[in-house]
mmCIF file of C-alpha atoms in Angstrom:
data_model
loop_
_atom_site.group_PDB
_atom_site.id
_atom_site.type_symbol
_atom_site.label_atom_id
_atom_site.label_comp_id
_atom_site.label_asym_id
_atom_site.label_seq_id
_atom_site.Cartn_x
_atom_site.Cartn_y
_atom_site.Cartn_z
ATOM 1 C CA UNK W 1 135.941 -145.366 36.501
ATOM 2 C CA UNK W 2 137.592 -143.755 39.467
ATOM 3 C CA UNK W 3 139.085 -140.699 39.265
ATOM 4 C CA UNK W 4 140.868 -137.804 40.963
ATOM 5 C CA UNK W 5 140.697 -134.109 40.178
ATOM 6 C CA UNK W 6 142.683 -131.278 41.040
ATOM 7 C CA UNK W 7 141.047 -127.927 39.963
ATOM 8 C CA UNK W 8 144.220 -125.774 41.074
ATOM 9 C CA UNK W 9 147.366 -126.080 38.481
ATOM 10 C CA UNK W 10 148.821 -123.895 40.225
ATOM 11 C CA UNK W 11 148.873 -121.516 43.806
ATOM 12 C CA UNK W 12 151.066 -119.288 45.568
ATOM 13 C CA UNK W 13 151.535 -118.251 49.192
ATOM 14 C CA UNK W 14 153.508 -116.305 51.271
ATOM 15 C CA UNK W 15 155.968 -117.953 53.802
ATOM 16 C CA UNK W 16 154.213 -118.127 57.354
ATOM 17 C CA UNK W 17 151.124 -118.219 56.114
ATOM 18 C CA UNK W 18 147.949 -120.892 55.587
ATOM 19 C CA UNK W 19 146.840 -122.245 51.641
ATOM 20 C CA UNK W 20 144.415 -125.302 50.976
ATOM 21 C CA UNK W 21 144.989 -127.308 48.313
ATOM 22 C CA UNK W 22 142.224 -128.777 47.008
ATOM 23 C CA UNK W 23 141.124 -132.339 45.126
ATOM 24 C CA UNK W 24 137.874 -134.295 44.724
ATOM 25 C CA UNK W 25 137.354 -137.865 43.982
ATOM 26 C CA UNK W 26 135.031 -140.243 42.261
ATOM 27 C CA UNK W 27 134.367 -143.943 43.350
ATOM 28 C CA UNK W 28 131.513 -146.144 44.114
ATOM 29 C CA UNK W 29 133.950 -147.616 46.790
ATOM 30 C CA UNK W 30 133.428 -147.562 50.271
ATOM 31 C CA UNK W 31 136.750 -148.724 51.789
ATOM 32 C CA UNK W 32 139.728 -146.877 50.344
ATOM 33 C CA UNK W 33 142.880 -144.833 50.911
ATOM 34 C CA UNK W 34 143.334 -141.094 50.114
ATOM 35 C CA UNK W 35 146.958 -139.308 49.885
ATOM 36 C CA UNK W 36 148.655 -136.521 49.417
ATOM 37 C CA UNK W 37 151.661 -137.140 47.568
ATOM 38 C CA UNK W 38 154.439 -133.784 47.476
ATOM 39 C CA UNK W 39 157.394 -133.855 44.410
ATOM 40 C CA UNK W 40 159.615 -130.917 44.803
ATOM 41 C CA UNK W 41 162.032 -130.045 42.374
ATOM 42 C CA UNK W 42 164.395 -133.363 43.484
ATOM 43 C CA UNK W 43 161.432 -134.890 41.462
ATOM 44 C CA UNK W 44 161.304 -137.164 44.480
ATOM 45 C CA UNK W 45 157.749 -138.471 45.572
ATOM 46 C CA UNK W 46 157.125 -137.853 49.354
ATOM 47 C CA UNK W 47 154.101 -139.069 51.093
ATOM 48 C CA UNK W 48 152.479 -136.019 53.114
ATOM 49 C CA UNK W 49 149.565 -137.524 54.350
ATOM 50 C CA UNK W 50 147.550 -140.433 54.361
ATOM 51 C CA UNK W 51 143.518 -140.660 54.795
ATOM 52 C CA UNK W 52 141.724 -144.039 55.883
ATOM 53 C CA UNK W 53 138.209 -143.423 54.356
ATOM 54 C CA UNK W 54 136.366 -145.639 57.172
ATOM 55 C CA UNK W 55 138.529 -143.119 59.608
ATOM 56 C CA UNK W 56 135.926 -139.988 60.214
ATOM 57 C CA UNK W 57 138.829 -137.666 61.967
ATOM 58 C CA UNK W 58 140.518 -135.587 59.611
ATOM 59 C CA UNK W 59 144.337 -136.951 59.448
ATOM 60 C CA UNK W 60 147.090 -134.598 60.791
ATOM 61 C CA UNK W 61 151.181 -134.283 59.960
ATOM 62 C CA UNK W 62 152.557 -131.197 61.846
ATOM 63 C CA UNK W 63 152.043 -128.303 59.889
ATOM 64 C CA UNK W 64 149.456 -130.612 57.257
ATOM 65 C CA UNK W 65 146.138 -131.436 57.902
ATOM 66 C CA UNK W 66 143.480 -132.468 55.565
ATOM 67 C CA UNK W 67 139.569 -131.779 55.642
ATOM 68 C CA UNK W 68 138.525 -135.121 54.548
ATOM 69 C CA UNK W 69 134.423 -135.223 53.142
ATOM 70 C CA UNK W 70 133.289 -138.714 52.396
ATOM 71 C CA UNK W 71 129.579 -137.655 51.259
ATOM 72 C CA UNK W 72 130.912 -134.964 49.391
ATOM 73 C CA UNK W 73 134.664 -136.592 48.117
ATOM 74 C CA UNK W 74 136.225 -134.137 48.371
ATOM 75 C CA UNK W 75 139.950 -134.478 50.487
ATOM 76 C CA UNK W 76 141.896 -130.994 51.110
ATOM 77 C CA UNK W 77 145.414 -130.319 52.217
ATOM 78 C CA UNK W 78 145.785 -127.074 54.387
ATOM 79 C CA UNK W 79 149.564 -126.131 55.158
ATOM 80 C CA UNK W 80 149.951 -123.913 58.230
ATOM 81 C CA UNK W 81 152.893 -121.894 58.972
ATOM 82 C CA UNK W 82 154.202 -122.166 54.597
ATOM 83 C CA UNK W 83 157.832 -122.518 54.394
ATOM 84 C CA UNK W 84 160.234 -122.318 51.714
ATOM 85 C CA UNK W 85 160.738 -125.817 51.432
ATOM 86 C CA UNK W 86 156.958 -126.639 51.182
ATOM 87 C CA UNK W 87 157.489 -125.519 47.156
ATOM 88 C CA UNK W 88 156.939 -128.488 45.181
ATOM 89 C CA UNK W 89 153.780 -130.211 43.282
ATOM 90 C CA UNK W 90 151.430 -131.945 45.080
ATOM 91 C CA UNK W 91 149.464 -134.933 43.984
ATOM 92 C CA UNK W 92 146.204 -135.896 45.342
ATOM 93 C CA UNK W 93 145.994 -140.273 45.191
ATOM 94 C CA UNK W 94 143.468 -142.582 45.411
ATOM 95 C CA UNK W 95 144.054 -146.486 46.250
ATOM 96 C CA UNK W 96 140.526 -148.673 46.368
ATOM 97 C CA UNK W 97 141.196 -151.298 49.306
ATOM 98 C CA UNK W 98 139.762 -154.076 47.402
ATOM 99 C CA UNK W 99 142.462 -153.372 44.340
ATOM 100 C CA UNK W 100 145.269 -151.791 45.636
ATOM 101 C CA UNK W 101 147.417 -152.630 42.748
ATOM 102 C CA UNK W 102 147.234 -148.562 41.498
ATOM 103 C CA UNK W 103 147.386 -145.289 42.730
ATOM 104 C CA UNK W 104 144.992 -142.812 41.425
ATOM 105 C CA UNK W 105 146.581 -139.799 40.992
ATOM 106 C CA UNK W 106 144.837 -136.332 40.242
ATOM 107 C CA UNK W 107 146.899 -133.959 37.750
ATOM 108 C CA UNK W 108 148.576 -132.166 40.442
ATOM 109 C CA UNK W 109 149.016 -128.303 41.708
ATOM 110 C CA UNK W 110 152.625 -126.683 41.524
ATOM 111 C CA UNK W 111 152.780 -124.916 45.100
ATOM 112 C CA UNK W 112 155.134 -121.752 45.119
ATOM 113 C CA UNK W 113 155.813 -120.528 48.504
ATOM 114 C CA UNK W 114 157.428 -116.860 48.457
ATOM 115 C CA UNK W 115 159.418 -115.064 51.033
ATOM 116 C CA UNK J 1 169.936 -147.464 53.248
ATOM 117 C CA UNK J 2 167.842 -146.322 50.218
ATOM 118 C CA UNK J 3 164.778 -148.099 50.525
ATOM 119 C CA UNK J 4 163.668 -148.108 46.431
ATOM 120 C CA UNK J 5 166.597 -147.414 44.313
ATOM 121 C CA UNK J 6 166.811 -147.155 40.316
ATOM 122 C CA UNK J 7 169.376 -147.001 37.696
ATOM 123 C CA UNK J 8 169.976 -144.787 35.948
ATOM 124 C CA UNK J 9 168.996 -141.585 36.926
ATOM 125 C CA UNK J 10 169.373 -140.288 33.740
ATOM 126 C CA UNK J 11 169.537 -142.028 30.436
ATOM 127 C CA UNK J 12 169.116 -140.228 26.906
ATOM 128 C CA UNK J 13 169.532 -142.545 24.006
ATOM 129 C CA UNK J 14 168.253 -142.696 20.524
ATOM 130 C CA UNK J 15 165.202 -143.761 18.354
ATOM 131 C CA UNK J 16 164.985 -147.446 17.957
ATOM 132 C CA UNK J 17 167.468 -148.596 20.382
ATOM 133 C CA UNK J 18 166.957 -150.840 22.858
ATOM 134 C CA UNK J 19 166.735 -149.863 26.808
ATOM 135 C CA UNK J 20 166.781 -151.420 30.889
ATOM 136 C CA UNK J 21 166.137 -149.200 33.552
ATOM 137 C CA UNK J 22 166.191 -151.491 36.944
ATOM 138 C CA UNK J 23 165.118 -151.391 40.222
ATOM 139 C CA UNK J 24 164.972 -152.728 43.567
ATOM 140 C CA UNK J 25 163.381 -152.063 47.031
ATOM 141 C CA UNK J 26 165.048 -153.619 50.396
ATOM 142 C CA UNK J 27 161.908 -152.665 52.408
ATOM 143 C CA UNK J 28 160.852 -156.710 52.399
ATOM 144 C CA UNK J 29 157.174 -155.698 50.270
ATOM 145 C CA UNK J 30 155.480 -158.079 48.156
ATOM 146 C CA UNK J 31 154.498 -155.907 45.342
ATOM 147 C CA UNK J 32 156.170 -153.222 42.956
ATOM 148 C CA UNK J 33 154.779 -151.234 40.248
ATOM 149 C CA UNK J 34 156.534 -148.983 37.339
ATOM 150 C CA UNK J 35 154.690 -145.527 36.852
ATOM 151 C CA UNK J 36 155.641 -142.769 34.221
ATOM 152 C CA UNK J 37 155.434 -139.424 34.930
ATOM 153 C CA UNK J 38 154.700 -137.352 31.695
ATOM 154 C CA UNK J 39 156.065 -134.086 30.227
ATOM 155 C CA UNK J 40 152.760 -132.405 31.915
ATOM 156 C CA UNK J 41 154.106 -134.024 35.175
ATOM 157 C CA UNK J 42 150.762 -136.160 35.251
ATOM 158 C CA UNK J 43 151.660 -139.508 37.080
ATOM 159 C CA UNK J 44 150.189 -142.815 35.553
ATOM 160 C CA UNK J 45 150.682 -146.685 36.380
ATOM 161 C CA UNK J 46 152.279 -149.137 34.051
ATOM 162 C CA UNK J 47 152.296 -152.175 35.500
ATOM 163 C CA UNK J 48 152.488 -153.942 38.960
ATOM 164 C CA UNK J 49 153.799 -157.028 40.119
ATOM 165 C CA UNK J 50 153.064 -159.366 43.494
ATOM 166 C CA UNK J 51 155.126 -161.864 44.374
ATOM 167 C CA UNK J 52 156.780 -162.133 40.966
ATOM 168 C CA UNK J 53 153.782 -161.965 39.051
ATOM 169 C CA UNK J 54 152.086 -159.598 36.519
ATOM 170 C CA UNK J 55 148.846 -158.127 38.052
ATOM 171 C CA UNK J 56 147.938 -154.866 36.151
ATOM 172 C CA UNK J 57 149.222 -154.358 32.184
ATOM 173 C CA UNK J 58 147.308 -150.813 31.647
ATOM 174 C CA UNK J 59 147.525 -150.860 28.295
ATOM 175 C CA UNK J 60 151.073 -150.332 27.690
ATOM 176 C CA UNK J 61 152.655 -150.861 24.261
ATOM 177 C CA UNK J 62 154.436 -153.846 23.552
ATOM 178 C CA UNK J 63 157.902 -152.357 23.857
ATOM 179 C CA UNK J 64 157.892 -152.438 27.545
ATOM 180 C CA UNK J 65 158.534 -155.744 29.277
ATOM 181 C CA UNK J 66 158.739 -156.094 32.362
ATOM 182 C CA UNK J 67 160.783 -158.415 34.192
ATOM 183 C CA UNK J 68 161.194 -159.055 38.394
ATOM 184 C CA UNK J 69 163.708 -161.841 38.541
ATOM 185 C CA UNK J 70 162.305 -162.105 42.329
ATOM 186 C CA UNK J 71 160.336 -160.242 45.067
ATOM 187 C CA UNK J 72 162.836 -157.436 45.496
ATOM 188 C CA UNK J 73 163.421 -156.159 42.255
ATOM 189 C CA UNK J 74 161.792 -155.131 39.030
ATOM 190 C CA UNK J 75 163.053 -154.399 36.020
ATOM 191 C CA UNK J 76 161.699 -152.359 32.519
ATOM 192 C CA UNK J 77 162.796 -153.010 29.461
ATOM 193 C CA UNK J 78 161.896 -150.970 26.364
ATOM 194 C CA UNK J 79 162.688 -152.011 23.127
ATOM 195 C CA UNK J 80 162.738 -149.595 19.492
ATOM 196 C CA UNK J 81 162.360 -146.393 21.845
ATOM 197 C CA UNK J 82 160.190 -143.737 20.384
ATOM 198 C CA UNK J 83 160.070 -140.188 21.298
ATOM 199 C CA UNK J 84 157.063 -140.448 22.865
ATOM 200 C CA UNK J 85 158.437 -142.618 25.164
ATOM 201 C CA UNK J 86 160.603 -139.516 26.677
ATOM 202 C CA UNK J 87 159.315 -139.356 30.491
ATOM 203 C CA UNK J 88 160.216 -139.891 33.793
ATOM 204 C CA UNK J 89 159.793 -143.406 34.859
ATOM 205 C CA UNK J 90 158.898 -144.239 38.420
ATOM 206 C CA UNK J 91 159.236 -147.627 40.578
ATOM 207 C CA UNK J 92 157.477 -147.857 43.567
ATOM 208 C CA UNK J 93 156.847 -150.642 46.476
ATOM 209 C CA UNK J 94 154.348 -151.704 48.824
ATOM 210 C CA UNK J 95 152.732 -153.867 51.328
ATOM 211 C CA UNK J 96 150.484 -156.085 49.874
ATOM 212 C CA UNK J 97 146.979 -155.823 52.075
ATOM 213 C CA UNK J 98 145.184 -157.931 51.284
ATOM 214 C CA UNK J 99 147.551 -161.028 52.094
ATOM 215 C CA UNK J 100 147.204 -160.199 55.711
ATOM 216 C CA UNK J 101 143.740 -160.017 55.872
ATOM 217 C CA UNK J 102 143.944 -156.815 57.882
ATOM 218 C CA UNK J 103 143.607 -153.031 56.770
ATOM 219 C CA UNK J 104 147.220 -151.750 57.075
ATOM 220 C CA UNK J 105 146.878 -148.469 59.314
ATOM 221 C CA UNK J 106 150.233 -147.390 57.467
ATOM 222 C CA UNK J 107 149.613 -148.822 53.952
ATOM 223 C CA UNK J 108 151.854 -146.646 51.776
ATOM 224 C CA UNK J 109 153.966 -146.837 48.162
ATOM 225 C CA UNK J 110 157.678 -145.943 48.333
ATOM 226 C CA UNK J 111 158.705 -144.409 45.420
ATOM 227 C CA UNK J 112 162.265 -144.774 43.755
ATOM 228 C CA UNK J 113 164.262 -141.213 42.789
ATOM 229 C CA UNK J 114 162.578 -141.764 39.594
ATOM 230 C CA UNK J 115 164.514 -142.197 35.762
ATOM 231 C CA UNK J 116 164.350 -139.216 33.025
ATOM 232 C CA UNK J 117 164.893 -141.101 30.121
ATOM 233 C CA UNK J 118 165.205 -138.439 27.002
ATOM 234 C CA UNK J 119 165.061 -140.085 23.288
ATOM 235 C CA UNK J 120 166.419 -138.197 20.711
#
């Protein structure tokens, strides 16, 4: 069964500065889609970032990046420069190409940024 | 311009009665899904539907019936609500890849402002 972990329930940081969230994977898949998924307190789900798995470069959104290892599935979200606004949860997702009827989603990690 | 909107937002009701929350995308995507968020905030799908059709049933009680009249819209109905059944329920849209034959470089679900339903 595929699945999606994320070890971190919870992390802080201070605004201006750099955290990495993290979340590994499990699939026997070789052609998939990774996300990162943010839900502040709005409860509204925002896609962050997006991850082709046949794509080696690491995908990039401003101030998010992610450090994307295939051999090791294992797909990280670093924020630069935290803000304020960046508090919310964060869901790691997984989509397998060949059934991309579900998302995958790992249990989350509640992100508090503080001034 | 709200590209996957639900009603209600909020809707608290009591055992045993019978509920609709509805929903419907204008973003032109082939298939929707219903996901339900959980008091631990863990998200998990429901069901999905392409092109009017039932594709994925995970195991979901009875209760909920699902209904998409057509392409853009969805529907959930629960009937004899239980507590348990207190959540936030999520629809969501998409692309369908594998009807173009391509791999979509910006394959991504839209989700809907979600619907805390609360039975007392």
């Amino acid at each position: 069964a595929q699945t999606v972990t994320q070890s971190q329930p919870e992390m802080s940081v201070q605004e201006a500065e750099t955290v990495t969230l993290s979340c590994t994977y499990d699939t026997s898949e070789s052609n998939y889609y990774l996300f990162w998924y943010k839900q502040p307190p709005s409860r509204q789900m925002i896609l962050v970032i997006r991850q082709e798995a046949y794509k080696q470069q690491n995908a990039t959104e401003n101030r998010f990046s992610v450090n994307f290892q295939k051999a090791a599935k294992s797909f990280s979200l670093k924020i630069s420069d935290s803000q304020l606004g960046d508090t919310a949860m964060y869901f790691c997702a997984f989509i397998d190409y060949y059934n991309t009827d579900k998302l995958i989603f790992g249990t989350g990690t509640r992100l508090q940024v503080f001034p | 311009d709200t590209a996957v909107s639900q009603t209600p937002k909020y809707l608290v009701t009591q055992m045993g009665n019978d509920k609709s929350i509805k929903c419907e995308q204008n973003l032109g995507h082939d298939t929707m899904y219903w996901y339900k968020q959980d008091s631990k905030k863990f998200l998990k799908i429901m069901f999905s539907y392409n092109n009017k059709e039932l594709i994925i049933n995970e195991t979901v009680p009875n209760r909920f019936s699902p209904k998409s009249p057509d392409k853009a819209h969805l529907n959930l109905h629960i009937n004899s609500l239980e507590l348990g059944d207190s959540a936030v329920y999520f629809c969501a849209s998409s692309q369908d890849l594998r009807t173009s034959g391509t791999q979509s470089l910006n394959y991504e679900q839209y989700f809907g402002p979600g619907t805390r339903l609360t039975v007392t």
